[in-house]
């Protein structure tokens, strides 16, 4: 079954690369069929651009609404059987 990892972010440019790299490594070594979904919660610092460059799917929310609202937006977009919400360091 496909797994989607939802990561809500707000101005996390400093943590995005490390978070996605670690997740990609975990996905690759575990053999999971997984995708990374970044929910860009009104960031203004280039977080979404980095996430896209690293191959993550990105949803943009215009105005920051907090982690819970970002997770809910991500859940609305997911088509996979399993969902794992997580947060950057």
PDB file of N, CA and C in Angstrom:
ATOM      1  N   UNK A   1       0.838  -1.184   0.000  1.00  0.00           N
ATOM      2  CA  UNK A   1       0.000   0.000   0.000  1.00  0.00           C
ATOM      3  C   UNK A   1       0.882   1.246   0.000  1.00  0.00           C
ATOM      4  N   UNK A   2       0.429   2.263  -0.641  1.00  0.00           N
ATOM      5  CA  UNK A   2       1.173   3.517  -0.732  1.00  0.00           C
ATOM      6  C   UNK A   2       1.044   4.317   0.558  1.00  0.00           C
ATOM      7  N   UNK A   3       2.143   4.937   0.963  1.00  0.00           N
ATOM      8  CA  UNK A   3       2.211   5.758   2.166  1.00  0.00           C
ATOM      9  C   UNK A   3       2.495   7.199   1.762  1.00  0.00           C
ATOM     10  N   UNK A   4       1.810   8.144   2.392  1.00  0.00           N
ATOM     11  CA  UNK A   4       2.103   9.552   2.196  1.00  0.00           C
ATOM     12  C   UNK A   4       2.574  10.130   3.527  1.00  0.00           C
ATOM     13  N   UNK A   5       3.728  10.783   3.505  1.00  0.00           N
ATOM     14  CA  UNK A   5       4.254  11.466   4.680  1.00  0.00           C
ATOM     15  C   UNK A   5       3.931  12.945   4.502  1.00  0.00           C
ATOM     16  N   UNK A   6       3.111  13.478   5.405  1.00  0.00           N
ATOM     17  CA  UNK A   6       2.702  14.879   5.345  1.00  0.00           C
ATOM     18  C   UNK A   6       3.571  15.684   6.301  1.00  0.00           C
ATOM     19  N   UNK A   7       4.195  16.747   5.774  1.00  0.00           N
ATOM     20  CA  UNK A   7       5.039  17.612   6.595  1.00  0.00           C
ATOM     21  C   UNK A   7       4.540  19.050   6.474  1.00  0.00           C
ATOM     22  N   UNK A   8       3.934  19.589   7.537  1.00  0.00           N
ATOM     23  CA  UNK A   8       3.549  20.998   7.502  1.00  0.00           C
ATOM     24  C   UNK A   8       4.775  21.859   7.765  1.00  0.00           C
ATOM     25  N   UNK A   9       4.947  22.902   6.974  1.00  0.00           N
ATOM     26  CA  UNK A   9       6.118  23.771   7.154  1.00  0.00           C
ATOM     27  C   UNK A   9       5.716  25.237   7.114  1.00  0.00           C
ATOM     28  N   UNK A  10       6.400  26.009   7.932  1.00  0.00           N
ATOM     29  CA  UNK A  10       6.244  27.458   7.925  1.00  0.00           C
ATOM     30  C   UNK A  10       7.636  28.049   8.140  1.00  0.00           C
ATOM     31  N   UNK A  11       8.184  28.627   7.082  1.00  0.00           N
ATOM     32  CA  UNK A  11       9.525  29.222   7.124  1.00  0.00           C
ATOM     33  C   UNK A  11      10.552  28.262   7.726  1.00  0.00           C
ATOM     34  N   UNK A  12      10.626  27.072   7.132  1.00  0.00           N
ATOM     35  CA  UNK A  12      11.540  26.020   7.585  1.00  0.00           C
ATOM     36  C   UNK A  12      12.662  25.780   6.580  1.00  0.00           C
ATOM     37  N   UNK A  13      13.104  26.832   5.902  1.00  0.00           N
ATOM     38  CA  UNK A  13      14.118  26.670   4.867  1.00  0.00           C
ATOM     39  C   UNK A  13      15.360  25.965   5.416  1.00  0.00           C
ATOM     40  N   UNK A  14      15.705  26.218   6.662  1.00  0.00           N
ATOM     41  CA  UNK A  14      16.892  25.618   7.255  1.00  0.00           C
ATOM     42  C   UNK A  14      16.759  24.142   7.554  1.00  0.00           C
ATOM     43  N   UNK A  15      15.549  23.664   7.796  1.00  0.00           N
ATOM     44  CA  UNK A  15      15.346  22.257   8.166  1.00  0.00           C
ATOM     45  C   UNK A  15      14.816  21.403   7.019  1.00  0.00           C
ATOM     46  N   UNK A  16      14.352  22.020   5.959  1.00  0.00           N
ATOM     47  CA  UNK A  16      13.683  21.281   4.889  1.00  0.00           C
ATOM     48  C   UNK A  16      14.589  20.274   4.202  1.00  0.00           C
ATOM     49  N   UNK A  17      15.773  20.669   3.824  1.00  0.00           N
ATOM     50  CA  UNK A  17      16.678  19.760   3.115  1.00  0.00           C
ATOM     51  C   UNK A  17      17.004  18.542   3.967  1.00  0.00           C
ATOM     52  N   UNK A  18      17.401  18.758   5.206  1.00  0.00           N
ATOM     53  CA  UNK A  18      17.756  17.643   6.084  1.00  0.00           C
ATOM     54  C   UNK A  18      16.558  16.717   6.316  1.00  0.00           C
ATOM     55  N   UNK A  19      15.395  17.285   6.540  1.00  0.00           N
ATOM     56  CA  UNK A  19      14.195  16.478   6.789  1.00  0.00           C
ATOM     57  C   UNK A  19      13.858  15.615   5.584  1.00  0.00           C
ATOM     58  N   UNK A  20      13.834  16.211   4.400  1.00  0.00           N
ATOM     59  CA  UNK A  20      13.497  15.451   3.191  1.00  0.00           C
ATOM     60  C   UNK A  20      14.575  14.410   2.896  1.00  0.00           C
ATOM     61  N   UNK A  21      15.839  14.770   3.042  1.00  0.00           N
ATOM     62  CA  UNK A  21      16.920  13.805   2.807  1.00  0.00           C
ATOM     63  C   UNK A  21      16.801  12.598   3.735  1.00  0.00           C
ATOM     64  N   UNK A  22      16.534  12.838   5.007  1.00  0.00           N
ATOM     65  CA  UNK A  22      16.387  11.728   5.966  1.00  0.00           C
ATOM     66  C   UNK A  22      15.185  10.856   5.619  1.00  0.00           C
ATOM     67  N   UNK A  23      14.081  11.489   5.249  1.00  0.00           N
ATOM     68  CA  UNK A  23      12.900  10.716   4.865  1.00  0.00           C
ATOM     69  C   UNK A  23      13.153   9.895   3.610  1.00  0.00           C
ATOM     70  N   UNK A  24      13.796  10.493   2.622  1.00  0.00           N
ATOM     71  CA  UNK A  24      14.106   9.758   1.389  1.00  0.00           C
ATOM     72  C   UNK A  24      14.977   8.538   1.693  1.00  0.00           C
ATOM     73  N   UNK A  25      15.953   8.718   2.587  1.00  0.00           N
ATOM     74  CA  UNK A  25      16.821   7.601   2.974  1.00  0.00           C
ATOM     75  C   UNK A  25      15.999   6.498   3.654  1.00  0.00           C
ATOM     76  N   UNK A  26      15.135   6.884   4.573  1.00  0.00           N
ATOM     77  CA  UNK A  26      14.298   5.912   5.271  1.00  0.00           C
ATOM     78  C   UNK A  26      13.384   5.186   4.302  1.00  0.00           C
ATOM     79  N   UNK A  27      12.788   5.910   3.389  1.00  0.00           N
ATOM     80  CA  UNK A  27      11.909   5.305   2.393  1.00  0.00           C
ATOM     81  C   UNK A  27      12.692   4.318   1.528  1.00  0.00           C
ATOM     82  N   UNK A  28      13.854   4.734   1.060  1.00  0.00           N
ATOM     83  CA  UNK A  28      14.666   3.886   0.177  1.00  0.00           C
ATOM     84  C   UNK A  28      15.141   2.611   0.882  1.00  0.00           C
ATOM     85  N   UNK A  29      15.570   2.742   2.133  1.00  0.00           N
ATOM     86  CA  UNK A  29      16.115   1.572   2.831  1.00  0.00           C
ATOM     87  C   UNK A  29      15.034   0.652   3.377  1.00  0.00           C
ATOM     88  N   UNK A  30      13.815   1.156   3.514  1.00  0.00           N
ATOM     89  CA  UNK A  30      12.732   0.324   4.037  1.00  0.00           C
ATOM     90  C   UNK A  30      11.937  -0.370   2.941  1.00  0.00           C
ATOM     91  N   UNK A  31      12.113   0.090   1.710  1.00  0.00           N
ATOM     92  CA  UNK A  31      11.373  -0.493   0.600  1.00  0.00           C
ATOM     93  C   UNK A  31       9.926  -0.032   0.531  1.00  0.00           C
ATOM     94  N   UNK A  32       9.593   1.018   1.244  1.00  0.00           N
ATOM     95  CA  UNK A  32       8.230   1.541   1.214  1.00  0.00           C
ATOM     96  C   UNK A  32       7.902   2.181  -0.131  1.00  0.00           C
ATOM     97  N   UNK A  33       6.648   2.104  -0.498  1.00  0.00           N
ATOM     98  CA  UNK A  33       6.129   2.844  -1.636  1.00  0.00           C
ATOM     99  C   UNK A  33       5.557   4.121  -1.040  1.00  0.00           C
ATOM    100  N   UNK A  34       6.344   5.195  -1.005  1.00  0.00           N
ATOM    101  CA  UNK A  34       5.945   6.382  -0.265  1.00  0.00           C
ATOM    102  C   UNK A  34       6.207   7.646  -1.053  1.00  0.00           C
ATOM    103  N   UNK A  35       5.453   8.668  -0.704  1.00  0.00           N
ATOM    104  CA  UNK A  35       5.627   9.997  -1.261  1.00  0.00           C
ATOM    105  C   UNK A  35       5.693  10.999  -0.110  1.00  0.00           C
ATOM    106  N   UNK A  36       6.395  12.093  -0.331  1.00  0.00           N
ATOM    107  CA  UNK A  36       6.525  13.150   0.669  1.00  0.00           C
ATOM    108  C   UNK A  36       5.687  14.332   0.205  1.00  0.00           C
ATOM    109  N   UNK A  37       4.772  14.760   1.075  1.00  0.00           N
ATOM    110  CA  UNK A  37       3.905  15.890   0.776  1.00  0.00           C
ATOM    111  C   UNK A  37       4.208  17.020   1.748  1.00  0.00           C
ATOM    112  N   UNK A  38       4.751  18.105   1.221  1.00  0.00           N
ATOM    113  CA  UNK A  38       5.033  19.292   2.016  1.00  0.00           C
ATOM    114  C   UNK A  38       3.816  20.215   1.941  1.00  0.00           C
ATOM    115  N   UNK A  39       3.292  20.616   3.091  1.00  0.00           N
ATOM    116  CA  UNK A  39       2.204  21.589   3.118  1.00  0.00           C
ATOM    117  C   UNK A  39       2.831  22.911   3.556  1.00  0.00           C
ATOM    118  N   UNK A  40       3.030  23.779   2.579  1.00  0.00           N
ATOM    119  CA  UNK A  40       3.675  25.068   2.805  1.00  0.00           C
ATOM    120  C   UNK A  40       2.646  26.036   3.374  1.00  0.00           C
ATOM    121  N   UNK A  41       2.710  26.242   4.680  1.00  0.00           N
ATOM    122  CA  UNK A  41       1.707  26.989   5.419  1.00  0.00           C
ATOM    123  C   UNK A  41       2.022  28.487   5.472  1.00  0.00           C
ATOM    124  N   UNK A  42       2.018  29.125   4.298  1.00  0.00           N
ATOM    125  CA  UNK A  42       2.238  30.564   4.220  1.00  0.00           C
ATOM    126  C   UNK A  42       3.693  30.991   4.331  1.00  0.00           C
ATOM    127  N   UNK A  43       4.633  30.087   4.105  1.00  0.00           N
ATOM    128  CA  UNK A  43       6.059  30.431   4.199  1.00  0.00           C
ATOM    129  C   UNK A  43       6.430  31.540   3.225  1.00  0.00           C
ATOM    130  N   UNK A  44       7.398  32.345   3.646  1.00  0.00           N
ATOM    131  CA  UNK A  44       7.870  33.439   2.801  1.00  0.00           C
ATOM    132  C   UNK A  44       9.378  33.346   2.565  1.00  0.00           C
ATOM    133  N   UNK A  45       9.984  32.222   2.945  1.00  0.00           N
ATOM    134  CA  UNK A  45      11.447  32.120   2.934  1.00  0.00           C
ATOM    135  C   UNK A  45      12.031  31.157   1.898  1.00  0.00           C
ATOM    136  N   UNK A  46      11.253  30.667   0.973  1.00  0.00           N
ATOM    137  CA  UNK A  46      11.792  29.770  -0.038  1.00  0.00           C
ATOM    138  C   UNK A  46      11.699  28.301   0.310  1.00  0.00           C
ATOM    139  N   UNK A  47      11.007  27.953   1.379  1.00  0.00           N
ATOM    140  CA  UNK A  47      10.858  26.559   1.787  1.00  0.00           C
ATOM    141  C   UNK A  47      10.267  25.709   0.665  1.00  0.00           C
ATOM    142  N   UNK A  48       9.199  26.181   0.046  1.00  0.00           N
ATOM    143  CA  UNK A  48       8.519  25.412  -1.006  1.00  0.00           C
ATOM    144  C   UNK A  48       9.441  25.159  -2.194  1.00  0.00           C
ATOM    145  N   UNK A  49      10.225  26.154  -2.568  1.00  0.00           N
ATOM    146  CA  UNK A  49      11.138  26.017  -3.706  1.00  0.00           C
ATOM    147  C   UNK A  49      12.154  24.900  -3.456  1.00  0.00           C
ATOM    148  N   UNK A  50      12.705  24.871  -2.253  1.00  0.00           N
ATOM    149  CA  UNK A  50      13.668  23.822  -1.903  1.00  0.00           C
ATOM    150  C   UNK A  50      12.991  22.460  -1.906  1.00  0.00           C
ATOM    151  N   UNK A  51      11.798  22.374  -1.332  1.00  0.00           N
ATOM    152  CA  UNK A  51      11.080  21.104  -1.273  1.00  0.00           C
ATOM    153  C   UNK A  51      10.804  20.560  -2.671  1.00  0.00           C
ATOM    154  N   UNK A  52      10.375  21.423  -3.574  1.00  0.00           N
ATOM    155  CA  UNK A  52      10.134  20.993  -4.963  1.00  0.00           C
ATOM    156  C   UNK A  52      11.429  20.531  -5.620  1.00  0.00           C
ATOM    157  N   UNK A  53      12.500  21.282  -5.392  1.00  0.00           N
ATOM    158  CA  UNK A  53      13.808  20.933  -5.973  1.00  0.00           C
ATOM    159  C   UNK A  53      14.254  19.542  -5.508  1.00  0.00           C
ATOM    160  N   UNK A  54      13.889  19.178  -4.269  1.00  0.00           N
ATOM    161  CA  UNK A  54      14.254  17.876  -3.719  1.00  0.00           C
ATOM    162  C   UNK A  54      13.258  16.779  -4.083  1.00  0.00           C
ATOM    163  N   UNK A  55      12.254  17.121  -4.881  1.00  0.00           N
ATOM    164  CA  UNK A  55      11.326  16.121  -5.398  1.00  0.00           C
ATOM    165  C   UNK A  55      10.083  15.869  -4.574  1.00  0.00           C
ATOM    166  N   UNK A  56       9.836  16.685  -3.559  1.00  0.00           N
ATOM    167  CA  UNK A  56       8.623  16.516  -2.762  1.00  0.00           C
ATOM    168  C   UNK A  56       7.433  17.158  -3.473  1.00  0.00           C
ATOM    169  N   UNK A  57       6.254  16.625  -3.225  1.00  0.00           N
ATOM    170  CA  UNK A  57       5.033  17.289  -3.674  1.00  0.00           C
ATOM    171  C   UNK A  57       4.780  18.439  -2.712  1.00  0.00           C
ATOM    172  N   UNK A  58       4.260  19.541  -3.213  1.00  0.00           N
ATOM    173  CA  UNK A  58       4.057  20.721  -2.372  1.00  0.00           C
ATOM    174  C   UNK A  58       2.656  21.278  -2.577  1.00  0.00           C
ATOM    175  N   UNK A  59       1.979  21.531  -1.453  1.00  0.00           N
ATOM    176  CA  UNK A  59       0.701  22.241  -1.442  1.00  0.00           C
ATOM    177  C   UNK A  59       0.975  23.584  -0.794  1.00  0.00           C
ATOM    178  N   UNK A  60       0.432  24.646  -1.360  1.00  0.00           N
ATOM    179  CA  UNK A  60       0.651  25.982  -0.801  1.00  0.00           C
ATOM    180  C   UNK A  60      -0.623  26.516  -0.176  1.00  0.00           C
ATOM    181  N   UNK A  61      -0.508  26.946   1.068  1.00  0.00           N
ATOM    182  CA  UNK A  61      -1.579  27.655   1.752  1.00  0.00           C
ATOM    183  C   UNK A  61      -1.131  29.115   1.806  1.00  0.00           C
ATOM    184  N   UNK A  62      -1.969  30.010   1.369  1.00  0.00           N
ATOM    185  CA  UNK A  62      -1.588  31.420   1.260  1.00  0.00           C
ATOM    186  C   UNK A  62      -1.233  32.063   2.589  1.00  0.00           C
ATOM    187  N   UNK A  63      -2.017  31.795   3.625  1.00  0.00           N
ATOM    188  CA  UNK A  63      -1.808  32.446   4.920  1.00  0.00           C
ATOM    189  C   UNK A  63      -1.570  31.399   5.993  1.00  0.00           C
ATOM    190  N   UNK A  64      -0.603  31.641   6.861  1.00  0.00           N
ATOM    191  CA  UNK A  64      -0.272  30.705   7.926  1.00  0.00           C
ATOM    192  C   UNK A  64      -1.477  30.463   8.827  1.00  0.00           C
ATOM    193  N   UNK A  65      -1.811  29.172   8.974  1.00  0.00           N
ATOM    194  CA  UNK A  65      -2.950  28.803   9.813  1.00  0.00           C
ATOM    195  C   UNK A  65      -2.575  27.856  10.932  1.00  0.00           C
ATOM    196  N   UNK A  66      -1.295  27.481  10.997  1.00  0.00           N
ATOM    197  CA  UNK A  66      -0.842  26.576  12.045  1.00  0.00           C
ATOM    198  C   UNK A  66      -0.732  25.136  11.571  1.00  0.00           C
ATOM    199  N   UNK A  67      -0.066  24.333  12.394  1.00  0.00           N
ATOM    200  CA  UNK A  67       0.224  22.938  12.023  1.00  0.00           C
ATOM    201  C   UNK A  67      -1.030  22.113  11.799  1.00  0.00           C
ATOM    202  N   UNK A  68      -2.015  22.265  12.667  1.00  0.00           N
ATOM    203  CA  UNK A  68      -3.235  21.464  12.525  1.00  0.00           C
ATOM    204  C   UNK A  68      -3.940  21.769  11.214  1.00  0.00           C
ATOM    205  N   UNK A  69      -4.084  23.035  10.875  1.00  0.00           N
ATOM    206  CA  UNK A  69      -4.735  23.413   9.617  1.00  0.00           C
ATOM    207  C   UNK A  69      -3.946  22.886   8.419  1.00  0.00           C
ATOM    208  N   UNK A  70      -2.619  22.922   8.507  1.00  0.00           N
ATOM    209  CA  UNK A  70      -1.788  22.422   7.412  1.00  0.00           C
ATOM    210  C   UNK A  70      -1.944  20.907   7.248  1.00  0.00           C
ATOM    211  N   UNK A  71      -1.977  20.185   8.360  1.00  0.00           N
ATOM    212  CA  UNK A  71      -2.185  18.731   8.292  1.00  0.00           C
ATOM    213  C   UNK A  71      -3.545  18.421   7.666  1.00  0.00           C
ATOM    214  N   UNK A  72      -4.569  19.144   8.067  1.00  0.00           N
ATOM    215  CA  UNK A  72      -5.908  18.926   7.510  1.00  0.00           C
ATOM    216  C   UNK A  72      -5.899  19.167   6.002  1.00  0.00           C
ATOM    217  N   UNK A  73      -5.244  20.242   5.553  1.00  0.00           N
ATOM    218  CA  UNK A  73      -5.141  20.501   4.111  1.00  0.00           C
ATOM    219  C   UNK A  73      -4.434  19.349   3.404  1.00  0.00           C
ATOM    220  N   UNK A  74      -3.367  18.856   4.011  1.00  0.00           N
ATOM    221  CA  UNK A  74      -2.651  17.726   3.432  1.00  0.00           C
ATOM    222  C   UNK A  74      -3.525  16.490   3.349  1.00  0.00           C
ATOM    223  N   UNK A  75      -4.280  16.202   4.403  1.00  0.00           N
ATOM    224  CA  UNK A  75      -5.169  15.038   4.420  1.00  0.00           C
ATOM    225  C   UNK A  75      -6.197  15.102   3.306  1.00  0.00           C
ATOM    226  N   UNK A  76      -6.644  16.299   2.994  1.00  0.00           N
ATOM    227  CA  UNK A  76      -7.639  16.469   1.919  1.00  0.00           C
ATOM    228  C   UNK A  76      -7.073  16.120   0.547  1.00  0.00           C
ATOM    229  N   UNK A  77      -5.757  16.177   0.406  1.00  0.00           N
ATOM    230  CA  UNK A  77      -5.117  15.931  -0.887  1.00  0.00           C
ATOM    231  C   UNK A  77      -4.646  14.491  -1.080  1.00  0.00           C
ATOM    232  N   UNK A  78      -4.584  13.734  -0.006  1.00  0.00           N
ATOM    233  CA  UNK A  78      -3.962  12.412  -0.041  1.00  0.00           C
ATOM    234  C   UNK A  78      -4.887  11.371  -0.655  1.00  0.00           C
ATOM    235  N   UNK A  79      -4.304  10.545  -1.504  1.00  0.00           N
ATOM    236  CA  UNK A  79      -5.030   9.458  -2.151  1.00  0.00           C
ATOM    237  C   UNK A  79      -4.542   8.082  -1.682  1.00  0.00           C
ATOM    238  N   UNK A  80      -3.472   8.057  -0.892  1.00  0.00           N
ATOM    239  CA  UNK A  80      -2.869   6.781  -0.509  1.00  0.00           C
ATOM    240  C   UNK A  80      -3.630   6.127   0.644  1.00  0.00           C
ATOM    241  N   UNK A  81      -3.280   4.873   0.897  1.00  0.00           N
ATOM    242  CA  UNK A  81      -3.929   4.107   1.947  1.00  0.00           C
ATOM    243  C   UNK A  81      -3.444   4.431   3.342  1.00  0.00           C
ATOM    244  N   UNK A  82      -2.207   4.901   3.466  1.00  0.00           N
ATOM    245  CA  UNK A  82      -1.629   5.194   4.771  1.00  0.00           C
ATOM    246  C   UNK A  82      -1.057   6.605   4.781  1.00  0.00           C
ATOM    247  N   UNK A  83      -1.227   7.278   5.915  1.00  0.00           N
ATOM    248  CA  UNK A  83      -0.775   8.660   6.047  1.00  0.00           C
ATOM    249  C   UNK A  83       0.052   8.783   7.316  1.00  0.00           C
ATOM    250  N   UNK A  84       1.209   9.462   7.211  1.00  0.00           N
ATOM    251  CA  UNK A  84       2.069   9.686   8.364  1.00  0.00           C
ATOM    252  C   UNK A  84       2.339  11.187   8.481  1.00  0.00           C
ATOM    253  N   UNK A  85       1.661  11.885   9.412  1.00  0.00           N
ATOM    254  CA  UNK A  85       2.002  13.300   9.613  1.00  0.00           C
ATOM    255  C   UNK A  85       3.283  13.406  10.442  1.00  0.00           C
ATOM    256  N   UNK A  86       4.140  14.314  10.086  1.00  0.00           N
ATOM    257  CA  UNK A  86       5.392  14.509  10.813  1.00  0.00           C
ATOM    258  C   UNK A  86       5.754  15.981  10.787  1.00  0.00           C
ATOM    259  N   UNK A  87       6.756  16.368  11.546  1.00  0.00           N
ATOM    260  CA  UNK A  87       7.166  17.758  11.615  1.00  0.00           C
ATOM    261  C   UNK A  87       8.669  17.853  11.437  1.00  0.00           C
ATOM    262  N   UNK A  88       9.152  18.923  10.770  1.00  0.00           N
ATOM    263  CA  UNK A  88      10.593  19.103  10.633  1.00  0.00           C
ATOM    264  C   UNK A  88      11.220  19.396  11.991  1.00  0.00           C
ATOM    265  N   UNK A  89      12.537  19.177  12.077  1.00  0.00           N
ATOM    266  CA  UNK A  89      13.260  19.443  13.330  1.00  0.00           C
ATOM    267  C   UNK A  89      13.204  20.894  13.683  1.00  0.00           C
TER     268      UNK A  89
END
